[in-house]
PDB file of C-alpha atoms in Angstrom:
ATOM      1  CA  UNK A 877       0.000   0.000   0.000  1.00  0.00           C
ATOM      2  CA  UNK A 878       0.868   3.592  -0.501  1.00  0.00           C
ATOM      3  CA  UNK A 879       1.985   5.377   2.666  1.00  0.00           C
ATOM      4  CA  UNK A 880       1.142   8.793   1.292  1.00  0.00           C
ATOM      5  CA  UNK A 881      -2.371  10.132   1.918  1.00  0.00           C
ATOM      6  CA  UNK A 882      -2.760  11.195  -1.728  1.00  0.00           C
ATOM      7  CA  UNK A 883      -2.179   9.423  -4.987  1.00  0.00           C
ATOM      8  CA  UNK A 884       1.119  10.274  -6.641  1.00  0.00           C
ATOM      9  CA  UNK A 885       0.691   9.547 -10.352  1.00  0.00           C
ATOM     10  CA  UNK A 886      -2.752  10.435 -11.602  1.00  0.00           C
ATOM     11  CA  UNK A 887      -1.901  12.536 -14.617  1.00  0.00           C
ATOM     12  CA  UNK A 888      -1.147  15.793 -12.847  1.00  0.00           C
ATOM     13  CA  UNK A 889       1.394  18.074 -14.458  1.00  0.00           C
ATOM     14  CA  UNK A 890       4.699  18.314 -12.634  1.00  0.00           C
ATOM     15  CA  UNK A 891       5.134  21.065 -10.046  1.00  0.00           C
ATOM     16  CA  UNK A 892       6.051  24.387 -11.585  1.00  0.00           C
ATOM     17  CA  UNK A 893       9.689  25.374 -11.258  1.00  0.00           C
ATOM     18  CA  UNK A 894      10.512  28.062  -8.730  1.00  0.00           C
ATOM     19  CA  UNK A 895      10.092  31.621  -9.905  1.00  0.00           C
ATOM     20  CA  UNK A 896      13.230  32.459 -11.866  1.00  0.00           C
ATOM     21  CA  UNK A 897      12.255  35.259 -14.186  1.00  0.00           C
ATOM     22  CA  UNK A 898      14.011  38.645 -14.080  1.00  0.00           C
ATOM     23  CA  UNK A 899      15.269  39.545 -10.662  1.00  0.00           C
ATOM     24  CA  UNK A 900      14.516  43.044  -9.438  1.00  0.00           C
ATOM     25  CA  UNK A 901      17.349  45.486  -9.993  1.00  0.00           C
ATOM     26  CA  UNK A 902      17.509  46.365  -6.293  1.00  0.00           C
ATOM     27  CA  UNK A 903      18.835  42.897  -5.501  1.00  0.00           C
ATOM     28  CA  UNK A 904      21.728  43.214  -7.929  1.00  0.00           C
ATOM     29  CA  UNK A 905      22.744  46.782  -7.013  1.00  0.00           C
ATOM     30  CA  UNK A 906      24.129  46.054  -3.504  1.00  0.00           C
ATOM     31  CA  UNK A 907      26.635  43.650  -5.034  1.00  0.00           C
ATOM     32  CA  UNK A 908      27.656  46.321  -7.522  1.00  0.00           C
ATOM     33  CA  UNK A 909      27.989  48.864  -4.702  1.00  0.00           C
ATOM     34  CA  UNK A 910      30.218  46.533  -2.743  1.00  0.00           C
ATOM     35  CA  UNK A 911      32.540  46.197  -5.730  1.00  0.00           C
ATOM     36  CA  UNK A 912      32.741  49.989  -6.035  1.00  0.00           C
ATOM     37  CA  UNK A 913      33.393  50.416  -2.320  1.00  0.00           C
ATOM     38  CA  UNK A 914      36.166  47.832  -2.359  1.00  0.00           C
ATOM     39  CA  UNK A 915      37.939  49.709  -5.161  1.00  0.00           C
ATOM     40  CA  UNK A 916      37.497  53.201  -3.663  1.00  0.00           C
ATOM     41  CA  UNK A 917      38.875  53.963  -0.227  1.00  0.00           C
ATOM     42  CA  UNK A 918      36.730  56.025   2.136  1.00  0.00           C
ATOM     43  CA  UNK A 919      37.699  59.702   2.017  1.00  0.00           C
ATOM     44  CA  UNK A 920      39.155  61.353   5.083  1.00  0.00           C
ATOM     45  CA  UNK A 921      36.388  62.659   7.345  1.00  0.00           C
ATOM     46  CA  UNK A 922      38.597  65.097   9.342  1.00  0.00           C
ATOM     47  CA  UNK A 923      36.794  64.112  12.545  1.00  0.00           C
ATOM     48  CA  UNK A 924      39.729  64.773  14.940  1.00  0.00           C
ATOM     49  CA  UNK A 925      40.241  68.245  13.476  1.00  0.00           C
ATOM     50  CA  UNK A 926      36.522  69.010  13.741  1.00  0.00           C
ATOM     51  CA  UNK A 927      36.462  67.874  17.381  1.00  0.00           C
ATOM     52  CA  UNK A 928      39.522  70.012  18.205  1.00  0.00           C
ATOM     53  CA  UNK A 929      37.995  73.052  16.522  1.00  0.00           C
ATOM     54  CA  UNK A 930      34.700  72.536  18.359  1.00  0.00           C
ATOM     55  CA  UNK A 931      36.342  72.245  21.785  1.00  0.00           C
ATOM     56  CA  UNK A 932      39.217  74.727  21.543  1.00  0.00           C
ATOM     57  CA  UNK A 933      38.582  77.263  18.838  1.00  0.00           C
ATOM     58  CA  UNK A 934      35.150  78.134  17.521  1.00  0.00           C
ATOM     59  CA  UNK A 935      32.073  76.213  18.663  1.00  0.00           C
ATOM     60  CA  UNK A 936      29.536  77.136  15.933  1.00  0.00           C
ATOM     61  CA  UNK A 937      31.896  76.483  13.029  1.00  0.00           C
ATOM     62  CA  UNK A 938      33.186  73.326  14.715  1.00  0.00           C
ATOM     63  CA  UNK A 939      29.650  71.943  14.983  1.00  0.00           C
ATOM     64  CA  UNK A 940      29.159  72.396  11.237  1.00  0.00           C
ATOM     65  CA  UNK A 941      32.492  70.643  10.686  1.00  0.00           C
ATOM     66  CA  UNK A 942      31.323  67.738  12.867  1.00  0.00           C
ATOM     67  CA  UNK A 943      28.081  67.431  10.902  1.00  0.00           C
ATOM     68  CA  UNK A 944      29.921  67.395   7.568  1.00  0.00           C
ATOM     69  CA  UNK A 945      32.379  64.858   8.970  1.00  0.00           C
ATOM     70  CA  UNK A 946      29.495  62.553   9.867  1.00  0.00           C
ATOM     71  CA  UNK A 947      28.088  62.908   6.362  1.00  0.00           C
ATOM     72  CA  UNK A 948      31.304  61.501   4.867  1.00  0.00           C
ATOM     73  CA  UNK A 949      30.868  58.043   6.352  1.00  0.00           C
ATOM     74  CA  UNK A 950      27.092  57.883   5.901  1.00  0.00           C
ATOM     75  CA  UNK A 951      27.327  58.832   2.220  1.00  0.00           C
ATOM     76  CA  UNK A 952      30.164  56.374   1.696  1.00  0.00           C
ATOM     77  CA  UNK A 953      28.132  53.579   3.297  1.00  0.00           C
ATOM     78  CA  UNK A 954      25.203  54.469   1.017  1.00  0.00           C
ATOM     79  CA  UNK A 955      27.486  54.052  -2.005  1.00  0.00           C
ATOM     80  CA  UNK A 956      27.566  57.772  -2.855  1.00  0.00           C
ATOM     81  CA  UNK A 957      31.304  58.129  -3.430  1.00  0.00           C
ATOM     82  CA  UNK A 958      31.066  61.557  -5.084  1.00  0.00           C
ATOM     83  CA  UNK A 959      28.870  62.873  -2.265  1.00  0.00           C
ATOM     84  CA  UNK A 960      31.312  61.435   0.253  1.00  0.00           C
ATOM     85  CA  UNK A 961      34.209  63.258  -1.413  1.00  0.00           C
ATOM     86  CA  UNK A 962      32.170  66.470  -1.452  1.00  0.00           C
ATOM     87  CA  UNK A 963      31.351  66.150   2.260  1.00  0.00           C
ATOM     88  CA  UNK A 964      35.008  65.437   3.002  1.00  0.00           C
ATOM     89  CA  UNK A 965      36.086  68.658   1.287  1.00  0.00           C
ATOM     90  CA  UNK A 966      33.346  70.555   3.078  1.00  0.00           C
ATOM     91  CA  UNK A 967      34.333  69.106   6.480  1.00  0.00           C
ATOM     92  CA  UNK A 968      37.941  70.096   5.850  1.00  0.00           C
ATOM     93  CA  UNK A 969      36.944  73.613   4.801  1.00  0.00           C
ATOM     94  CA  UNK A 970      34.680  74.218   7.785  1.00  0.00           C
ATOM     95  CA  UNK A 971      37.262  72.817  10.205  1.00  0.00           C
ATOM     96  CA  UNK A 972      40.080  74.953   8.818  1.00  0.00           C
ATOM     97  CA  UNK A 973      37.832  78.033   8.828  1.00  0.00           C
ATOM     98  CA  UNK A 974      36.972  77.361  12.476  1.00  0.00           C
ATOM     99  CA  UNK A 975      40.639  76.854  13.334  1.00  0.00           C
ATOM    100  CA  UNK A 976      41.658  80.133  11.693  1.00  0.00           C
ATOM    101  CA  UNK A 977      38.801  82.097  13.246  1.00  0.00           C
ATOM    102  CA  UNK A 978      39.571  80.583  16.647  1.00  0.00           C
ATOM    103  CA  UNK A 979      43.235  81.541  16.396  1.00  0.00           C
ATOM    104  CA  UNK A 980      42.254  85.070  15.364  1.00  0.00           C
ATOM    105  CA  UNK A 981      39.869  85.344  18.332  1.00  0.00           C
ATOM    106  CA  UNK A 982      42.517  84.095  20.782  1.00  0.00           C
ATOM    107  CA  UNK A 983      45.080  86.580  19.404  1.00  0.00           C
ATOM    108  CA  UNK A 984      42.589  89.456  19.635  1.00  0.00           C
ATOM    109  CA  UNK A 985      41.708  88.473  23.202  1.00  0.00           C
ATOM    110  CA  UNK A 986      45.410  88.482  24.123  1.00  0.00           C
ATOM    111  CA  UNK A 987      45.931  91.891  22.493  1.00  0.00           C
ATOM    112  CA  UNK A 988      42.910  93.365  24.286  1.00  0.00           C
ATOM    113  CA  UNK A 989      44.137  91.938  27.597  1.00  0.00           C
ATOM    114  CA  UNK A 990      47.594  93.463  27.134  1.00  0.00           C
ATOM    115  CA  UNK A 991      46.101  96.814  26.108  1.00  0.00           C
ATOM    116  CA  UNK A 992      43.814  96.739  29.136  1.00  0.00           C
ATOM    117  CA  UNK A 993      46.661  95.937  31.499  1.00  0.00           C
ATOM    118  CA  UNK A 994      49.041  98.496  30.027  1.00  0.00           C
ATOM    119  CA  UNK A 995      46.681 101.429  29.509  1.00  0.00           C
ATOM    120  CA  UNK A 996      43.960 101.099  32.112  1.00  0.00           C
ATOM    121  CA  UNK A 997      45.681  99.442  35.053  1.00  0.00           C
ATOM    122  CA  UNK A 998      48.921 101.405  34.741  1.00  0.00           C
ATOM    123  CA  UNK A 999      46.975 104.653  34.438  1.00  0.00           C
ATOM    124  CA  UNK A1000      44.977 103.810  37.549  1.00  0.00           C
ATOM    125  CA  UNK A1001      48.151 102.978  39.471  1.00  0.00           C
ATOM    126  CA  UNK A1002      49.840 106.142  38.186  1.00  0.00           C
ATOM    127  CA  UNK A1003      46.933 108.379  39.314  1.00  0.00           C
ATOM    128  CA  UNK A1004      46.837 106.918  42.815  1.00  0.00           C
ATOM    129  CA  UNK A1005      50.610 107.246  43.289  1.00  0.00           C
ATOM    130  CA  UNK A1006      50.795 110.746  41.842  1.00  0.00           C
ATOM    131  CA  UNK A1007      47.909 112.140  43.935  1.00  0.00           C
ATOM    132  CA  UNK A1008      49.227 111.015  47.322  1.00  0.00           C
ATOM    133  CA  UNK A1009      52.613 112.686  47.179  1.00  0.00           C
ATOM    134  CA  UNK A1010      51.674 115.618  44.943  1.00  0.00           C
ATOM    135  CA  UNK A1011      50.776 119.233  45.779  1.00  0.00           C
ATOM    136  CA  UNK A1012      50.462 120.389  49.333  1.00  0.00           C
ATOM    137  CA  UNK A1013      53.847 119.436  50.689  1.00  0.00           C
ATOM    138  CA  UNK A1014      54.371 117.468  53.878  1.00  0.00           C
ATOM    139  CA  UNK A1015      50.922 117.719  55.452  1.00  0.00           C
ATOM    140  CA  UNK A1016      48.799 118.065  52.322  1.00  0.00           C
ATOM    141  CA  UNK A1017      47.101 114.731  52.791  1.00  0.00           C
ATOM    142  CA  UNK A1018      46.137 115.396  56.431  1.00  0.00           C
ATOM    143  CA  UNK A1019      44.696 118.775  55.624  1.00  0.00           C
ATOM    144  CA  UNK A1020      42.388 117.257  53.089  1.00  0.00           C
ATOM    145  CA  UNK A1021      41.049 114.807  55.661  1.00  0.00           C
ATOM    146  CA  UNK A1022      40.362 117.545  58.206  1.00  0.00           C
ATOM    147  CA  UNK A1023      38.726 119.663  55.594  1.00  0.00           C
ATOM    148  CA  UNK A1024      36.414 116.814  54.634  1.00  0.00           C
ATOM    149  CA  UNK A1025      35.479 116.166  58.292  1.00  0.00           C
ATOM    150  CA  UNK A1026      34.774 119.839  58.997  1.00  0.00           C
ATOM    151  CA  UNK A1027      32.597 120.161  55.946  1.00  0.00           C
ATOM    152  CA  UNK A1028      30.534 117.184  57.030  1.00  0.00           C
ATOM    153  CA  UNK A1029      29.581 118.923  60.314  1.00  0.00           C
ATOM    154  CA  UNK A1030      28.027 121.873  58.556  1.00  0.00           C
TER     155      UNK A1030
END
């Protein structure tokens, strides 16, 4: 007897072959992308420079540099090599611009500090030293104090 619950040879056509017509193009494109990525090295993302600029030099420009640096790897992983190169150049440009502007700001801050110390502080020290030993001779300072006290009584 037949162990199968259905008859096997009763004139049915054989089972259709598995679906093998044209494969969608999306299935073949990842393999092509992998070949392109293996041939092209990922562009430099300038991440360390962007981090340095963000922390030490110029925060707003450094943040833009960080964003562009992140775009390099994401575009490369998506297979967009030209976009990755463009983002790499942009990350480099923003990071260098932030570095230069940060250096300029630090130099200006140092110049303003020196000018403040030389002009303002020295002038204040010069006025206080010159007024104490100036006109009035030996008792000039004491006379001023008495004069101020006598005027406060009236």
